[in-house]
mmCIF file of C-alpha atoms in Angstrom:
data_model
loop_
_atom_site.group_PDB
_atom_site.id
_atom_site.type_symbol
_atom_site.label_atom_id
_atom_site.label_comp_id
_atom_site.label_asym_id
_atom_site.label_seq_id
_atom_site.Cartn_x
_atom_site.Cartn_y
_atom_site.Cartn_z
ATOM 1 C CA UNK Y 1 4.845 72.312 -17.493
ATOM 2 C CA UNK Y 2 1.822 71.800 -15.166
ATOM 3 C CA UNK Y 3 0.458 69.080 -17.442
ATOM 4 C CA UNK Y 4 3.764 67.190 -17.161
ATOM 5 C CA UNK Y 5 3.722 67.308 -13.360
ATOM 6 C CA UNK Y 6 0.111 66.138 -13.170
ATOM 7 C CA UNK Y 7 0.437 63.375 -15.783
ATOM 8 C CA UNK Y 8 0.620 59.966 -13.981
ATOM 9 C CA UNK Y 9 1.001 57.674 -16.994
ATOM 10 C CA UNK Y 10 4.267 55.752 -17.064
ATOM 11 C CA UNK Y 11 4.805 55.796 -13.308
ATOM 12 C CA UNK Y 12 3.378 52.303 -12.921
ATOM 13 C CA UNK Y 13 6.186 50.899 -15.078
ATOM 14 C CA UNK Y 14 8.756 52.059 -12.558
ATOM 15 C CA UNK Y 15 6.737 50.514 -9.703
ATOM 16 C CA UNK Y 16 6.578 47.130 -11.447
ATOM 17 C CA UNK Y 17 10.291 47.144 -12.193
ATOM 18 C CA UNK Y 18 11.057 47.812 -8.521
ATOM 19 C CA UNK Y 19 8.565 45.181 -7.287
ATOM 20 C CA UNK Y 20 9.851 42.549 -9.748
ATOM 21 C CA UNK Y 21 13.455 43.226 -8.765
ATOM 22 C CA UNK Y 22 12.462 42.865 -5.123
ATOM 23 C CA UNK Y 23 10.784 39.500 -5.792
ATOM 24 C CA UNK Y 24 13.796 38.220 -7.726
ATOM 25 C CA UNK Y 25 16.052 39.280 -4.870
ATOM 26 C CA UNK Y 26 13.759 37.532 -2.363
ATOM 27 C CA UNK Y 27 13.871 34.342 -4.466
ATOM 28 C CA UNK Y 28 17.673 34.413 -4.603
ATOM 29 C CA UNK Y 29 17.889 35.012 -0.840
ATOM 30 C CA UNK Y 30 15.489 32.112 -0.148
ATOM 31 C CA UNK Y 31 17.512 29.813 -2.396
ATOM 32 C CA UNK Y 32 20.690 30.738 -0.543
ATOM 33 C CA UNK Y 33 19.111 30.010 2.839
ATOM 34 C CA UNK Y 34 17.452 26.711 1.837
ATOM 35 C CA UNK Y 35 20.181 25.244 -0.373
ATOM 36 C CA UNK Y 36 22.455 24.282 2.539
ATOM 37 C CA UNK Y 37 19.720 22.273 4.267
ATOM 38 C CA UNK Y 38 18.641 20.694 0.983
ATOM 39 C CA UNK Y 39 22.210 19.615 0.268
ATOM 40 C CA UNK Y 40 22.431 17.942 3.682
ATOM 41 C CA UNK Y 41 19.105 16.143 3.232
ATOM 42 C CA UNK Y 42 19.828 15.010 -0.324
ATOM 43 C CA UNK Y 43 23.169 13.584 0.811
ATOM 44 C CA UNK Y 44 21.414 11.681 3.609
ATOM 45 C CA UNK Y 45 18.758 10.316 1.242
ATOM 46 C CA UNK Y 46 21.430 9.336 -1.273
ATOM 47 C CA UNK Y 47 23.364 7.474 1.423
ATOM 48 C CA UNK Y 48 20.253 5.615 2.543
ATOM 49 C CA UNK Y 49 19.169 4.700 -0.969
ATOM 50 C CA UNK Y 50 22.645 3.510 -1.922
ATOM 51 C CA UNK Y 51 22.344 0.753 0.677
ATOM 52 C CA UNK Y 52 18.983 -0.524 -0.631
ATOM 53 C CA UNK Y 53 18.921 -3.364 -3.121
ATOM 54 C CA UNK Y 54 16.055 -3.298 -5.588
ATOM 55 C CA UNK Y 55 15.012 -6.597 -7.097
ATOM 56 C CA UNK Y 56 14.575 -6.764 -10.847
ATOM 57 C CA UNK Y 57 11.686 -9.224 -10.488
ATOM 58 C CA UNK Y 58 8.643 -9.601 -8.302
ATOM 59 C CA UNK Y 59 8.377 -12.212 -5.588
ATOM 60 C CA UNK Y 60 5.926 -14.817 -6.815
ATOM 61 C CA UNK Y 61 4.898 -16.751 -3.770
ATOM 62 C CA UNK Y 62 7.520 -16.668 -1.050
ATOM 63 C CA UNK Y 63 4.976 -15.340 1.427
ATOM 64 C CA UNK Y 64 2.595 -18.174 0.540
ATOM 65 C CA UNK Y 65 5.322 -20.759 1.120
ATOM 66 C CA UNK Y 66 6.384 -19.122 4.394
ATOM 67 C CA UNK Y 67 2.818 -18.952 5.595
ATOM 68 C CA UNK Y 68 2.071 -22.496 4.492
ATOM 69 C CA UNK Y 69 5.045 -23.845 6.427
ATOM 70 C CA UNK Y 70 3.470 -22.724 9.704
ATOM 71 C CA UNK Y 71 -0.231 -23.258 9.020
ATOM 72 C CA UNK Y 72 -2.199 -26.428 9.691
ATOM 73 C CA UNK Y 73 -5.560 -26.541 7.916
ATOM 74 C CA UNK Y 74 -8.547 -26.709 10.196
ATOM 75 C CA UNK Y 75 -10.681 -28.788 7.876
ATOM 76 C CA UNK Y 76 -8.353 -31.288 6.217
ATOM 77 C CA UNK Y 77 -11.370 -33.429 5.334
ATOM 78 C CA UNK Y 78 -12.711 -30.739 3.011
ATOM 79 C CA UNK Y 79 -9.421 -30.059 1.303
ATOM 80 C CA UNK Y 80 -8.314 -33.696 1.375
ATOM 81 C CA UNK Y 81 -6.051 -34.566 -1.541
ATOM 82 C CA UNK Y 82 -6.270 -30.994 -2.850
ATOM 83 C CA UNK Y 83 -4.355 -29.793 0.220
ATOM 84 C CA UNK Y 84 -1.301 -31.741 -0.815
ATOM 85 C CA UNK Y 85 0.601 -31.333 -4.036
ATOM 86 C CA UNK Y 86 -1.452 -31.480 -7.220
ATOM 87 C CA UNK Y 87 -0.118 -32.499 -10.643
ATOM 88 C CA UNK Y 88 1.911 -29.271 -10.803
ATOM 89 C CA UNK Y 89 3.212 -29.728 -7.269
ATOM 90 C CA UNK Y 90 1.028 -26.952 -5.883
ATOM 91 C CA UNK Y 91 -1.328 -27.210 -2.918
ATOM 92 C CA UNK Y 92 -4.764 -25.850 -2.070
ATOM 93 C CA UNK Y 93 -3.406 -22.687 -0.433
ATOM 94 C CA UNK Y 94 -1.225 -21.760 -3.408
ATOM 95 C CA UNK Y 95 -4.015 -22.352 -5.918
ATOM 96 C CA UNK Y 96 -6.582 -20.515 -3.796
ATOM 97 C CA UNK Y 97 -4.169 -17.646 -3.165
ATOM 98 C CA UNK Y 98 -3.538 -17.237 -6.899
ATOM 99 C CA UNK Y 99 -7.240 -17.311 -7.678
ATOM 100 C CA UNK Y 100 -8.295 -14.879 -4.951
ATOM 101 C CA UNK Y 101 -5.390 -12.508 -5.615
ATOM 102 C CA UNK Y 102 -7.152 -11.562 -8.838
ATOM 103 C CA UNK Y 103 -10.091 -10.152 -6.857
ATOM 104 C CA UNK Y 104 -10.399 -6.433 -6.208
ATOM 105 C CA UNK Y 105 -9.826 -5.010 -2.722
ATOM 106 C CA UNK Y 106 -13.580 -4.572 -2.284
ATOM 107 C CA UNK Y 107 -14.290 -8.167 -3.365
ATOM 108 C CA UNK Y 108 -11.663 -9.727 -1.106
ATOM 109 C CA UNK Y 109 -12.849 -7.588 1.834
ATOM 110 C CA UNK Y 110 -16.491 -8.573 1.275
ATOM 111 C CA UNK Y 111 -15.545 -12.252 0.996
ATOM 112 C CA UNK Y 112 -13.457 -11.992 4.154
ATOM 113 C CA UNK Y 113 -16.279 -10.337 6.096
ATOM 114 C CA UNK Y 114 -18.743 -13.093 5.177
ATOM 115 C CA UNK Y 115 -16.275 -15.938 5.738
ATOM 116 C CA UNK Y 116 -15.086 -14.486 9.045
ATOM 117 C CA UNK Y 117 -18.654 -14.394 10.394
ATOM 118 C CA UNK Y 118 -19.140 -18.031 9.336
ATOM 119 C CA UNK Y 119 -15.787 -19.124 10.799
ATOM 120 C CA UNK Y 120 -16.337 -17.612 14.231
ATOM 121 C CA UNK Y 121 -19.860 -19.019 14.049
ATOM 122 C CA UNK Y 122 -18.441 -22.547 13.893
ATOM 123 C CA UNK Y 123 -17.753 -23.270 10.212
ATOM 124 C CA UNK Y 124 -14.254 -24.797 10.199
ATOM 125 C CA UNK Y 125 -14.031 -24.634 6.400
ATOM 126 C CA UNK Y 126 -14.235 -20.836 6.521
ATOM 127 C CA UNK Y 127 -11.344 -20.716 9.003
ATOM 128 C CA UNK Y 128 -9.019 -21.908 6.239
ATOM 129 C CA UNK Y 129 -10.570 -19.429 3.823
ATOM 130 C CA UNK Y 130 -9.984 -16.433 6.089
ATOM 131 C CA UNK Y 131 -6.369 -17.510 6.554
ATOM 132 C CA UNK Y 132 -5.734 -17.049 2.823
ATOM 133 C CA UNK Y 133 -7.844 -13.871 2.720
ATOM 134 C CA UNK Y 134 -5.968 -12.300 5.651
ATOM 135 C CA UNK Y 135 -2.674 -13.044 3.909
ATOM 136 C CA UNK Y 136 -3.858 -11.285 0.727
ATOM 137 C CA UNK Y 137 -5.249 -8.366 2.743
ATOM 138 C CA UNK Y 138 -1.973 -7.974 4.654
ATOM 139 C CA UNK Y 139 0.039 -7.925 1.427
ATOM 140 C CA UNK Y 140 -2.227 -5.228 -0.002
ATOM 141 C CA UNK Y 141 -2.176 -3.154 3.177
ATOM 142 C CA UNK Y 142 -5.881 -3.696 3.859
ATOM 143 C CA UNK Y 143 -6.495 -3.516 7.599
ATOM 144 C CA UNK Y 144 -8.140 -6.438 9.324
ATOM 145 C CA UNK Y 145 -11.197 -5.002 11.110
ATOM 146 C CA UNK Y 146 -10.410 -3.997 14.678
ATOM 147 C CA UNK Y 147 -11.288 -6.693 17.162
ATOM 148 C CA UNK Y 148 -11.215 -9.552 14.644
ATOM 149 C CA UNK Y 149 -9.162 -12.602 15.516
ATOM 150 C CA UNK Y 150 -6.200 -13.617 13.388
ATOM 151 C CA UNK Y 151 -6.533 -16.703 11.215
ATOM 152 C CA UNK Y 152 -4.425 -18.704 13.674
ATOM 153 C CA UNK Y 153 -6.649 -17.599 16.567
ATOM 154 C CA UNK Y 154 -9.763 -18.624 14.639
ATOM 155 C CA UNK Y 155 -8.149 -21.988 13.783
ATOM 156 C CA UNK Y 156 -7.473 -22.514 17.492
ATOM 157 C CA UNK Y 157 -11.234 -22.349 18.125
ATOM 158 C CA UNK Y 158 -11.679 -25.722 16.375
#
């Protein structure tokens, strides 16, 4: 009988059963407490998302057209006939935008940095370039360096 009382094998099984039951109970209690708040939030998100219309196609140039409507090129002499409609009815900004949109974020940022320095240094041609670059950067969420002028402000220097 003494060996039975001193034998500790098997006791750990009972401990694990009790601990596991406690954890399951804690999980159920947490679910009960959180589910009410989750239901409220999911209803709010559902209501918000129901009112949002998602387009089945991507916008292919509205921002270029909007921007173009309010921008006057600084160096019309450089762009000349290419500023106006080409054979396809597109202008310099649209063609340049399409070409530069294919550049990586790092490439467009490096080009912008160089062209910005030239533009504020007096190169009117670069003022038009940074206008297109700033538009691409804004669409991609790339921040314009702090303290830099906007394209319109640079254009006003000329």
